[in-house]
Amino acid sequence: MLDKLLIRSRAVPSDPPKRRGATSLGPERDRFGLLRAVLSAAPWGQALMGAGIVLLAALVPWGTSEVLSAMDRQVMAIDVKGELVGENRTALERSAGKWIGRSFFATDLSDIKERLEQRPWVESAAVKRVWPDRLQIDIREKKPLAYWNSNRLVSRNGELFAPPNPEVAGRLPRLAGPDERVKEVIDMARTMSDTLTGHNLGFAGLSLEQRGAWTLTLANGIEVVLGRDQVEARFERFVTVYQERLASRSDEVRRVDARYSNGVAVQWKPSETASRTKS
């Protein structure tokens, strides 16, 4: 009975004693190995490069601002360039002089350009900075084609403008008519001028009345009344009659009326006995 009890109470053998100094690292080794694997797989080079780019992008505007602030100075002079006829160089420099003393970098060049292009003679203005403290303005003037009505000019682009000194444009043809028909007058004038030049005649002006009647003026002072209808045909008839009958006596002719269907009527200058004949 006792043997049976002893057998039943026999203890389960315990684990063998650990050697002195030995440590079990099985689970911990696996944990750190996994961590090292994760860290080695991460793209640290790309991440550092990206962070550097972001930092650099943030610093560039700040650095640029600091550099410009350190380099900035006042505008000390303005140079005006360009071939000027209607404009006065001194007056332009005086007009732009309000920007002297302002920041070289902060001055709005488009503002200067806009203000200068409001002047009657100025077609365009190009403004640029010249280091360290100057502005340069290149002016291009409008090219006048003719005088328009009594006190204005029309440019080669068909733009009407009214400078205070239109007379500086010199000898130009004189065109007249309603403002809204300026391009029509220019086109007719160019056509007639080309034809007259081919016949050794000079073009001096063309007028379109409000009711639509045309009157041509030659360089020798002769006026040619063309009326409202069949203007091109009447003009061609006048050129033919002039070449055949009037060219030799052009200094005696004051006015030619081409509104007739079978010829023209000529008004002679007062020195002639017959003040009006029909050819």
PDB file of C-alpha atoms in Angstrom:
ATOM      1  CA  MET A   1       0.000   0.000   0.000  1.00  0.00           C
ATOM      2  CA  LEU A   2       2.779   2.232   0.835  1.00  0.00           C
ATOM      3  CA  ASP A   3       4.540   1.449  -2.443  1.00  0.00           C
ATOM      4  CA  LYS A   4       1.526   2.376  -4.378  1.00  0.00           C
ATOM      5  CA  LEU A   5       1.226   5.651  -2.540  1.00  0.00           C
ATOM      6  CA  LEU A   6       4.826   6.477  -3.155  1.00  0.00           C
ATOM      7  CA  ILE A   7       4.504   5.808  -6.822  1.00  0.00           C
ATOM      8  CA  ARG A   8       1.482   7.960  -7.115  1.00  0.00           C
ATOM      9  CA  SER A   9       3.086  10.833  -5.257  1.00  0.00           C
ATOM     10  CA  ARG A  10       6.315  10.744  -7.259  1.00  0.00           C
ATOM     11  CA  ALA A  11       6.988  14.269  -8.482  1.00  0.00           C
ATOM     12  CA  VAL A  12       7.359  15.078 -12.146  1.00  0.00           C
ATOM     13  CA  PRO A  13      11.008  15.715 -12.824  1.00  0.00           C
ATOM     14  CA  SER A  14      11.792  19.417 -13.000  1.00  0.00           C
ATOM     15  CA  ASP A  15      13.762  21.093 -15.791  1.00  0.00           C
ATOM     16  CA  PRO A  16      17.483  20.539 -15.619  1.00  0.00           C
ATOM     17  CA  PRO A  17      19.316  23.254 -13.792  1.00  0.00           C
ATOM     18  CA  LYS A  18      20.542  26.104 -15.938  1.00  0.00           C
ATOM     19  CA  ARG A  19      24.195  26.644 -16.342  1.00  0.00           C
ATOM     20  CA  ARG A  20      25.623  29.558 -14.495  1.00  0.00           C
ATOM     21  CA  GLY A  21      25.662  32.673 -16.652  1.00  0.00           C
ATOM     22  CA  ALA A  22      23.421  31.276 -19.365  1.00  0.00           C
ATOM     23  CA  THR A  23      20.383  33.273 -20.516  1.00  0.00           C
ATOM     24  CA  SER A  24      17.495  32.294 -22.729  1.00  0.00           C
ATOM     25  CA  LEU A  25      17.053  34.748 -25.688  1.00  0.00           C
ATOM     26  CA  GLY A  26      14.801  32.832 -27.969  1.00  0.00           C
ATOM     27  CA  PRO A  27      11.674  35.052 -28.070  1.00  0.00           C
ATOM     28  CA  GLU A  28      13.602  38.299 -27.692  1.00  0.00           C
ATOM     29  CA  ARG A  29      15.975  37.327 -30.513  1.00  0.00           C
ATOM     30  CA  ASP A  30      13.046  36.781 -32.828  1.00  0.00           C
ATOM     31  CA  ARG A  31      11.475  40.115 -31.850  1.00  0.00           C
ATOM     32  CA  PHE A  32      14.612  42.189 -32.540  1.00  0.00           C
ATOM     33  CA  GLY A  33      15.338  40.287 -35.677  1.00  0.00           C
ATOM     34  CA  LEU A  34      11.939  41.252 -37.024  1.00  0.00           C
ATOM     35  CA  LEU A  35      12.559  44.897 -36.069  1.00  0.00           C
ATOM     36  CA  ARG A  36      15.913  44.882 -37.859  1.00  0.00           C
ATOM     37  CA  ALA A  37      14.276  43.378 -40.902  1.00  0.00           C
ATOM     38  CA  VAL A  38      11.619  46.125 -40.951  1.00  0.00           C
ATOM     39  CA  LEU A  39      14.217  48.858 -40.494  1.00  0.00           C
ATOM     40  CA  SER A  40      16.462  47.479 -43.212  1.00  0.00           C
ATOM     41  CA  ALA A  41      13.544  47.275 -45.653  1.00  0.00           C
ATOM     42  CA  ALA A  42      12.500  50.935 -45.135  1.00  0.00           C
ATOM     43  CA  PRO A  43      13.729  53.407 -47.920  1.00  0.00           C
ATOM     44  CA  TRP A  44      15.634  55.653 -45.503  1.00  0.00           C
ATOM     45  CA  GLY A  45      17.751  57.234 -48.234  1.00  0.00           C
ATOM     46  CA  GLN A  46      14.731  58.374 -50.204  1.00  0.00           C
ATOM     47  CA  ALA A  47      13.005  59.605 -47.065  1.00  0.00           C
ATOM     48  CA  LEU A  48      16.022  61.682 -46.042  1.00  0.00           C
ATOM     49  CA  MET A  49      16.364  63.072 -49.550  1.00  0.00           C
ATOM     50  CA  GLY A  50      12.682  64.047 -49.605  1.00  0.00           C
ATOM     51  CA  ALA A  51      12.972  65.742 -46.246  1.00  0.00           C
ATOM     52  CA  GLY A  52      16.011  67.659 -47.480  1.00  0.00           C
ATOM     53  CA  ILE A  53      14.168  68.844 -50.584  1.00  0.00           C
ATOM     54  CA  VAL A  54      11.212  70.022 -48.513  1.00  0.00           C
ATOM     55  CA  LEU A  55      13.523  71.888 -46.159  1.00  0.00           C
ATOM     56  CA  LEU A  56      15.411  73.464 -49.061  1.00  0.00           C
ATOM     57  CA  ALA A  57      12.174  74.531 -50.756  1.00  0.00           C
ATOM     58  CA  ALA A  58      11.099  76.205 -47.541  1.00  0.00           C
ATOM     59  CA  LEU A  59      14.419  78.001 -47.127  1.00  0.00           C
ATOM     60  CA  VAL A  60      14.809  79.282 -50.720  1.00  0.00           C
ATOM     61  CA  PRO A  61      12.031  81.943 -50.592  1.00  0.00           C
ATOM     62  CA  TRP A  62      13.230  83.081 -47.194  1.00  0.00           C
ATOM     63  CA  GLY A  63      16.834  83.239 -48.361  1.00  0.00           C
ATOM     64  CA  THR A  64      15.902  84.981 -51.581  1.00  0.00           C
ATOM     65  CA  SER A  65      13.882  87.546 -49.685  1.00  0.00           C
ATOM     66  CA  GLU A  66      16.762  88.146 -47.300  1.00  0.00           C
ATOM     67  CA  VAL A  67      19.252  88.538 -50.159  1.00  0.00           C
ATOM     68  CA  LEU A  68      17.016  90.919 -52.114  1.00  0.00           C
ATOM     69  CA  SER A  69      16.366  92.961 -49.006  1.00  0.00           C
ATOM     70  CA  ALA A  70      20.085  93.247 -48.423  1.00  0.00           C
ATOM     71  CA  MET A  71      20.756  94.179 -52.074  1.00  0.00           C
ATOM     72  CA  ASP A  72      17.765  96.479 -52.595  1.00  0.00           C
ATOM     73  CA  ARG A  73      18.295 100.191 -53.013  1.00  0.00           C
ATOM     74  CA  GLN A  74      16.467 103.234 -54.324  1.00  0.00           C
ATOM     75  CA  VAL A  75      15.984 104.059 -57.991  1.00  0.00           C
ATOM     76  CA  MET A  76      18.406 106.906 -58.614  1.00  0.00           C
ATOM     77  CA  ALA A  77      17.951 107.637 -62.355  1.00  0.00           C
ATOM     78  CA  ILE A  78      15.660 106.905 -65.317  1.00  0.00           C
ATOM     79  CA  ASP A  79      16.933 106.732 -68.895  1.00  0.00           C
ATOM     80  CA  VAL A  80      14.540 107.280 -71.796  1.00  0.00           C
ATOM     81  CA  LYS A  81      15.498 105.800 -75.170  1.00  0.00           C
ATOM     82  CA  GLY A  82      13.818 105.735 -78.559  1.00  0.00           C
ATOM     83  CA  GLU A  83      13.470 107.810 -81.699  1.00  0.00           C
ATOM     84  CA  LEU A  84      11.203 110.662 -80.659  1.00  0.00           C
ATOM     85  CA  VAL A  85       9.380 113.122 -82.912  1.00  0.00           C
ATOM     86  CA  GLY A  86       6.184 114.067 -81.126  1.00  0.00           C
ATOM     87  CA  GLU A  87       7.320 113.371 -77.583  1.00  0.00           C
ATOM     88  CA  ASN A  88       9.883 115.391 -75.652  1.00  0.00           C
ATOM     89  CA  ARG A  89      12.582 113.353 -73.930  1.00  0.00           C
ATOM     90  CA  THR A  90      12.819 115.744 -71.011  1.00  0.00           C
ATOM     91  CA  ALA A  91       9.052 115.707 -70.518  1.00  0.00           C
ATOM     92  CA  LEU A  92       9.047 111.905 -70.529  1.00  0.00           C
ATOM     93  CA  GLU A  93      11.831 111.760 -67.956  1.00  0.00           C
ATOM     94  CA  ARG A  94       9.966 114.271 -65.825  1.00  0.00           C
ATOM     95  CA  SER A  95       6.788 112.188 -66.099  1.00  0.00           C
ATOM     96  CA  ALA A  96       8.659 109.047 -65.037  1.00  0.00           C
ATOM     97  CA  GLY A  97      10.577 110.933 -62.353  1.00  0.00           C
ATOM     98  CA  LYS A  98       7.919 110.161 -59.735  1.00  0.00           C
ATOM     99  CA  TRP A  99       9.456 106.672 -59.428  1.00  0.00           C
ATOM    100  CA  ILE A 100      12.894 108.016 -58.474  1.00  0.00           C
ATOM    101  CA  GLY A 101      13.576 107.187 -54.851  1.00  0.00           C
ATOM    102  CA  ARG A 102      11.403 104.085 -54.848  1.00  0.00           C
ATOM    103  CA  SER A 103      12.576 100.513 -54.304  1.00  0.00           C
ATOM    104  CA  PHE A 104      14.660  99.135 -57.154  1.00  0.00           C
ATOM    105  CA  PHE A 105      13.164  95.645 -56.828  1.00  0.00           C
ATOM    106  CA  ALA A 106       9.684  96.434 -55.505  1.00  0.00           C
ATOM    107  CA  THR A 107       8.765  99.103 -58.089  1.00  0.00           C
ATOM    108  CA  ASP A 108       5.957  97.856 -60.344  1.00  0.00           C
ATOM    109  CA  LEU A 109       7.283  98.205 -63.899  1.00  0.00           C
ATOM    110  CA  SER A 110       3.860  97.473 -65.396  1.00  0.00           C
ATOM    111  CA  ASP A 111       2.500 100.546 -63.617  1.00  0.00           C
ATOM    112  CA  ILE A 112       5.145 102.743 -65.257  1.00  0.00           C
ATOM    113  CA  LYS A 113       4.420 101.177 -68.646  1.00  0.00           C
ATOM    114  CA  GLU A 114       0.667 101.719 -68.313  1.00  0.00           C
ATOM    115  CA  ARG A 115       1.033 105.362 -67.328  1.00  0.00           C
ATOM    116  CA  LEU A 116       3.442 106.209 -70.143  1.00  0.00           C
ATOM    117  CA  GLU A 117       1.245 104.529 -72.766  1.00  0.00           C
ATOM    118  CA  GLN A 118      -1.564 106.916 -71.840  1.00  0.00           C
ATOM    119  CA  ARG A 119       0.397 109.748 -73.450  1.00  0.00           C
ATOM    120  CA  PRO A 120      -0.995 110.631 -76.926  1.00  0.00           C
ATOM    121  CA  TRP A 121       2.194 110.013 -78.899  1.00  0.00           C
ATOM    122  CA  VAL A 122       3.272 106.798 -77.159  1.00  0.00           C
ATOM    123  CA  GLU A 123       2.484 103.572 -78.996  1.00  0.00           C
ATOM    124  CA  SER A 124       4.306 101.345 -76.498  1.00  0.00           C
ATOM    125  CA  ALA A 125       6.748 101.619 -73.606  1.00  0.00           C
ATOM    126  CA  ALA A 126       9.159  98.873 -72.509  1.00  0.00           C
ATOM    127  CA  VAL A 127      10.546  99.305 -68.979  1.00  0.00           C
ATOM    128  CA  LYS A 128      13.416  97.322 -67.456  1.00  0.00           C
ATOM    129  CA  ARG A 129      15.725  97.492 -64.443  1.00  0.00           C
ATOM    130  CA  VAL A 130      19.412  98.251 -64.922  1.00  0.00           C
ATOM    131  CA  TRP A 131      21.536  97.251 -61.954  1.00  0.00           C
ATOM    132  CA  PRO A 132      22.257  98.731 -59.543  1.00  0.00           C
ATOM    133  CA  ASP A 133      19.885 101.711 -59.387  1.00  0.00           C
ATOM    134  CA  ARG A 134      18.504 102.738 -62.790  1.00  0.00           C
ATOM    135  CA  LEU A 135      15.413 102.164 -64.876  1.00  0.00           C
ATOM    136  CA  GLN A 136      15.516 102.159 -68.677  1.00  0.00           C
ATOM    137  CA  ILE A 137      12.445 103.069 -70.725  1.00  0.00           C
ATOM    138  CA  ASP A 138      12.286 102.373 -74.468  1.00  0.00           C
ATOM    139  CA  ILE A 139       9.574 104.427 -76.178  1.00  0.00           C
ATOM    140  CA  ARG A 140       8.000 103.636 -79.524  1.00  0.00           C
ATOM    141  CA  GLU A 141       5.890 106.442 -80.932  1.00  0.00           C
ATOM    142  CA  LYS A 142       2.805 106.209 -83.086  1.00  0.00           C
ATOM    143  CA  LYS A 143       3.550 106.710 -86.767  1.00  0.00           C
ATOM    144  CA  PRO A 144       1.104 109.267 -88.168  1.00  0.00           C
ATOM    145  CA  LEU A 145      -0.403 108.504 -91.553  1.00  0.00           C
ATOM    146  CA  ALA A 146      -2.381 111.694 -92.106  1.00  0.00           C
ATOM    147  CA  TYR A 147      -4.084 114.614 -90.434  1.00  0.00           C
ATOM    148  CA  TRP A 148      -7.668 113.848 -89.522  1.00  0.00           C
ATOM    149  CA  ASN A 149     -10.358 116.539 -89.733  1.00  0.00           C
ATOM    150  CA  SER A 150      -9.049 119.754 -88.238  1.00  0.00           C
ATOM    151  CA  ASN A 151      -6.959 118.982 -85.172  1.00  0.00           C
ATOM    152  CA  ARG A 152      -6.136 115.302 -84.925  1.00  0.00           C
ATOM    153  CA  LEU A 153      -3.902 112.661 -86.470  1.00  0.00           C
ATOM    154  CA  VAL A 154      -4.565 109.119 -87.615  1.00  0.00           C
ATOM    155  CA  SER A 155      -1.820 106.525 -87.219  1.00  0.00           C
ATOM    156  CA  ARG A 156      -0.798 103.894 -89.742  1.00  0.00           C
ATOM    157  CA  ASN A 157      -2.793 101.427 -87.657  1.00  0.00           C
ATOM    158  CA  GLY A 158      -5.938 103.497 -88.119  1.00  0.00           C
ATOM    159  CA  GLU A 159      -5.921 104.870 -84.573  1.00  0.00           C
ATOM    160  CA  LEU A 160      -7.087 108.434 -84.023  1.00  0.00           C
ATOM    161  CA  PHE A 161      -5.153 110.495 -81.504  1.00  0.00           C
ATOM    162  CA  ALA A 162      -5.052 114.137 -80.505  1.00  0.00           C
ATOM    163  CA  PRO A 163      -1.604 115.286 -79.352  1.00  0.00           C
ATOM    164  CA  PRO A 164      -1.096 118.900 -78.291  1.00  0.00           C
ATOM    165  CA  ASN A 165       1.441 119.363 -81.115  1.00  0.00           C
ATOM    166  CA  PRO A 166       0.084 117.629 -84.244  1.00  0.00           C
ATOM    167  CA  GLU A 167       2.025 120.008 -86.495  1.00  0.00           C
ATOM    168  CA  VAL A 168       5.314 118.257 -85.693  1.00  0.00           C
ATOM    169  CA  ALA A 169       4.151 115.419 -87.962  1.00  0.00           C
ATOM    170  CA  GLY A 170       5.139 117.607 -90.917  1.00  0.00           C
ATOM    171  CA  ARG A 171       3.655 117.373 -94.392  1.00  0.00           C
ATOM    172  CA  LEU A 172       1.042 114.645 -94.468  1.00  0.00           C
ATOM    173  CA  PRO A 173      -2.161 114.064 -96.460  1.00  0.00           C
ATOM    174  CA  ARG A 174      -5.330 115.479 -94.952  1.00  0.00           C
ATOM    175  CA  LEU A 175      -8.205 113.086 -94.451  1.00  0.00           C
ATOM    176  CA  ALA A 176     -11.651 113.967 -93.156  1.00  0.00           C
ATOM    177  CA  GLY A 177     -14.888 112.202 -92.361  1.00  0.00           C
ATOM    178  CA  PRO A 178     -16.964 110.712 -89.546  1.00  0.00           C
ATOM    179  CA  ASP A 179     -14.793 109.031 -86.928  1.00  0.00           C
ATOM    180  CA  GLU A 180     -16.623 105.733 -87.245  1.00  0.00           C
ATOM    181  CA  ARG A 181     -15.676 105.549 -90.960  1.00  0.00           C
ATOM    182  CA  VAL A 182     -11.982 106.321 -90.575  1.00  0.00           C
ATOM    183  CA  LYS A 183     -10.841 102.926 -91.869  1.00  0.00           C
ATOM    184  CA  GLU A 184     -13.035 103.283 -94.947  1.00  0.00           C
ATOM    185  CA  VAL A 185     -11.501 106.678 -95.689  1.00  0.00           C
ATOM    186  CA  ILE A 186      -7.990 105.295 -95.230  1.00  0.00           C
ATOM    187  CA  ASP A 187      -8.641 102.372 -97.593  1.00  0.00           C
ATOM    188  CA  MET A 188     -10.074 104.668-100.279  1.00  0.00           C
ATOM    189  CA  ALA A 189      -7.198 107.112 -99.862  1.00  0.00           C
ATOM    190  CA  ARG A 190      -4.592 104.378-100.277  1.00  0.00           C
ATOM    191  CA  THR A 191      -6.253 103.055-103.421  1.00  0.00           C
ATOM    192  CA  MET A 192      -6.458 106.499-105.009  1.00  0.00           C
ATOM    193  CA  SER A 193      -2.934 107.434-103.939  1.00  0.00           C
ATOM    194  CA  ASP A 194      -1.474 104.311-105.568  1.00  0.00           C
ATOM    195  CA  THR A 195      -3.331 105.039-108.822  1.00  0.00           C
ATOM    196  CA  LEU A 196      -2.277 108.684-108.876  1.00  0.00           C
ATOM    197  CA  THR A 197       1.351 107.782-108.200  1.00  0.00           C
ATOM    198  CA  GLY A 198       1.271 105.503-111.231  1.00  0.00           C
ATOM    199  CA  HIS A 199       0.265 108.540-113.333  1.00  0.00           C
ATOM    200  CA  ASN A 200       2.843 110.891-111.804  1.00  0.00           C
ATOM    201  CA  LEU A 201       0.215 112.694-109.758  1.00  0.00           C
ATOM    202  CA  GLY A 202       0.480 113.481-106.075  1.00  0.00           C
ATOM    203  CA  PHE A 203      -2.190 112.729-103.489  1.00  0.00           C
ATOM    204  CA  ALA A 204      -2.884 115.478-100.911  1.00  0.00           C
ATOM    205  CA  GLY A 205      -6.158 114.564 -99.256  1.00  0.00           C
ATOM    206  CA  LEU A 206      -9.575 112.944 -99.277  1.00  0.00           C
ATOM    207  CA  SER A 207     -12.803 114.008 -97.609  1.00  0.00           C
ATOM    208  CA  LEU A 208     -15.966 112.045 -96.902  1.00  0.00           C
ATOM    209  CA  GLU A 209     -18.980 114.149 -96.005  1.00  0.00           C
ATOM    210  CA  GLN A 210     -21.585 113.009 -93.531  1.00  0.00           C
ATOM    211  CA  ARG A 211     -24.069 112.412 -96.353  1.00  0.00           C
ATOM    212  CA  GLY A 212     -21.526 110.195 -98.165  1.00  0.00           C
ATOM    213  CA  ALA A 213     -20.032 112.452-100.848  1.00  0.00           C
ATOM    214  CA  TRP A 214     -16.287 112.146-101.615  1.00  0.00           C
ATOM    215  CA  THR A 215     -13.896 114.943-102.599  1.00  0.00           C
ATOM    216  CA  LEU A 216     -10.309 114.292-103.649  1.00  0.00           C
ATOM    217  CA  THR A 217      -7.462 116.820-103.420  1.00  0.00           C
ATOM    218  CA  LEU A 218      -4.337 116.495-105.561  1.00  0.00           C
ATOM    219  CA  ALA A 219      -0.872 117.613-104.501  1.00  0.00           C
ATOM    220  CA  ASN A 220      -1.060 120.485-107.035  1.00  0.00           C
ATOM    221  CA  GLY A 221      -4.153 121.829-105.261  1.00  0.00           C
ATOM    222  CA  ILE A 222      -6.850 120.668-107.715  1.00  0.00           C
ATOM    223  CA  GLU A 223     -10.067 119.472-106.065  1.00  0.00           C
ATOM    224  CA  VAL A 224     -11.974 116.600-107.664  1.00  0.00           C
ATOM    225  CA  VAL A 225     -15.653 116.181-106.726  1.00  0.00           C
ATOM    226  CA  LEU A 226     -16.621 112.503-106.939  1.00  0.00           C
ATOM    227  CA  GLY A 227     -20.052 112.476-105.242  1.00  0.00           C
ATOM    228  CA  ARG A 228     -21.688 109.527-103.520  1.00  0.00           C
ATOM    229  CA  ASP A 229     -22.284 106.985-106.295  1.00  0.00           C
ATOM    230  CA  GLN A 230     -19.935 105.192-108.686  1.00  0.00           C
ATOM    231  CA  VAL A 231     -16.987 106.810-106.962  1.00  0.00           C
ATOM    232  CA  GLU A 232     -14.362 104.423-108.373  1.00  0.00           C
ATOM    233  CA  ALA A 233     -15.664 104.789-111.942  1.00  0.00           C
ATOM    234  CA  ARG A 234     -15.760 108.588-111.677  1.00  0.00           C
ATOM    235  CA  PHE A 235     -12.254 108.644-110.285  1.00  0.00           C
ATOM    236  CA  GLU A 236     -10.959 106.565-113.209  1.00  0.00           C
ATOM    237  CA  ARG A 237     -12.750 108.861-115.668  1.00  0.00           C
ATOM    238  CA  PHE A 238     -11.145 111.902-114.085  1.00  0.00           C
ATOM    239  CA  VAL A 239      -7.659 110.357-114.343  1.00  0.00           C
ATOM    240  CA  THR A 240      -8.201 109.633-118.040  1.00  0.00           C
ATOM    241  CA  VAL A 241      -9.479 113.150-118.817  1.00  0.00           C
ATOM    242  CA  TYR A 242      -6.733 114.740-116.789  1.00  0.00           C
ATOM    243  CA  GLN A 243      -3.999 112.865-118.629  1.00  0.00           C
ATOM    244  CA  GLU A 244      -5.481 113.580-122.047  1.00  0.00           C
ATOM    245  CA  ARG A 245      -6.769 117.161-121.664  1.00  0.00           C
ATOM    246  CA  LEU A 246      -5.753 118.839-118.422  1.00  0.00           C
ATOM    247  CA  ALA A 247      -2.201 117.829-117.578  1.00  0.00           C
ATOM    248  CA  SER A 248      -0.670 120.541-119.781  1.00  0.00           C
ATOM    249  CA  ARG A 249      -2.846 123.201-118.124  1.00  0.00           C
ATOM    250  CA  SER A 250      -2.914 121.874-114.567  1.00  0.00           C
ATOM    251  CA  ASP A 251      -1.710 125.179-113.113  1.00  0.00           C
ATOM    252  CA  GLU A 252      -4.881 126.847-114.471  1.00  0.00           C
ATOM    253  CA  VAL A 253      -7.355 124.321-113.001  1.00  0.00           C
ATOM    254  CA  ARG A 254      -8.997 124.917-109.640  1.00  0.00           C
ATOM    255  CA  ARG A 255     -11.722 122.279-109.464  1.00  0.00           C
ATOM    256  CA  VAL A 256     -12.984 119.311-111.458  1.00  0.00           C
ATOM    257  CA  ASP A 257     -16.509 117.928-111.071  1.00  0.00           C
ATOM    258  CA  ALA A 258     -16.561 114.262-112.117  1.00  0.00           C
ATOM    259  CA  ARG A 259     -20.226 113.617-111.315  1.00  0.00           C
ATOM    260  CA  TYR A 260     -21.223 113.831-114.981  1.00  0.00           C
ATOM    261  CA  SER A 261     -21.986 110.642-116.871  1.00  0.00           C
ATOM    262  CA  ASN A 262     -20.231 111.664-120.111  1.00  0.00           C
ATOM    263  CA  GLY A 263     -17.306 113.791-118.963  1.00  0.00           C
ATOM    264  CA  VAL A 264     -16.149 116.237-116.310  1.00  0.00           C
ATOM    265  CA  ALA A 265     -16.748 119.890-115.601  1.00  0.00           C
ATOM    266  CA  VAL A 266     -13.675 122.056-115.052  1.00  0.00           C
ATOM    267  CA  GLN A 267     -13.564 125.226-112.988  1.00  0.00           C
ATOM    268  CA  TRP A 268     -10.602 127.390-113.969  1.00  0.00           C
ATOM    269  CA  LYS A 269      -8.724 129.772-111.780  1.00  0.00           C
ATOM    270  CA  PRO A 270      -9.919 133.451-111.878  1.00  0.00           C
ATOM    271  CA  SER A 271      -7.168 134.495-114.301  1.00  0.00           C
ATOM    272  CA  GLU A 272      -8.951 132.632-117.094  1.00  0.00           C
ATOM    273  CA  THR A 273     -11.612 134.472-119.138  1.00  0.00           C
ATOM    274  CA  ALA A 274     -13.955 131.533-119.104  1.00  0.00           C
ATOM    275  CA  SER A 275     -14.439 130.530-115.500  1.00  0.00           C
ATOM    276  CA  ARG A 276     -16.175 127.284-116.332  1.00  0.00           C
ATOM    277  CA  THR A 277     -16.077 125.016-119.379  1.00  0.00           C
ATOM    278  CA  LYS A 278     -17.067 121.484-120.054  1.00  0.00           C
ATOM    279  CA  SER A 279     -14.717 118.942-121.630  1.00  0.00           C
TER     280      SER A 279
END
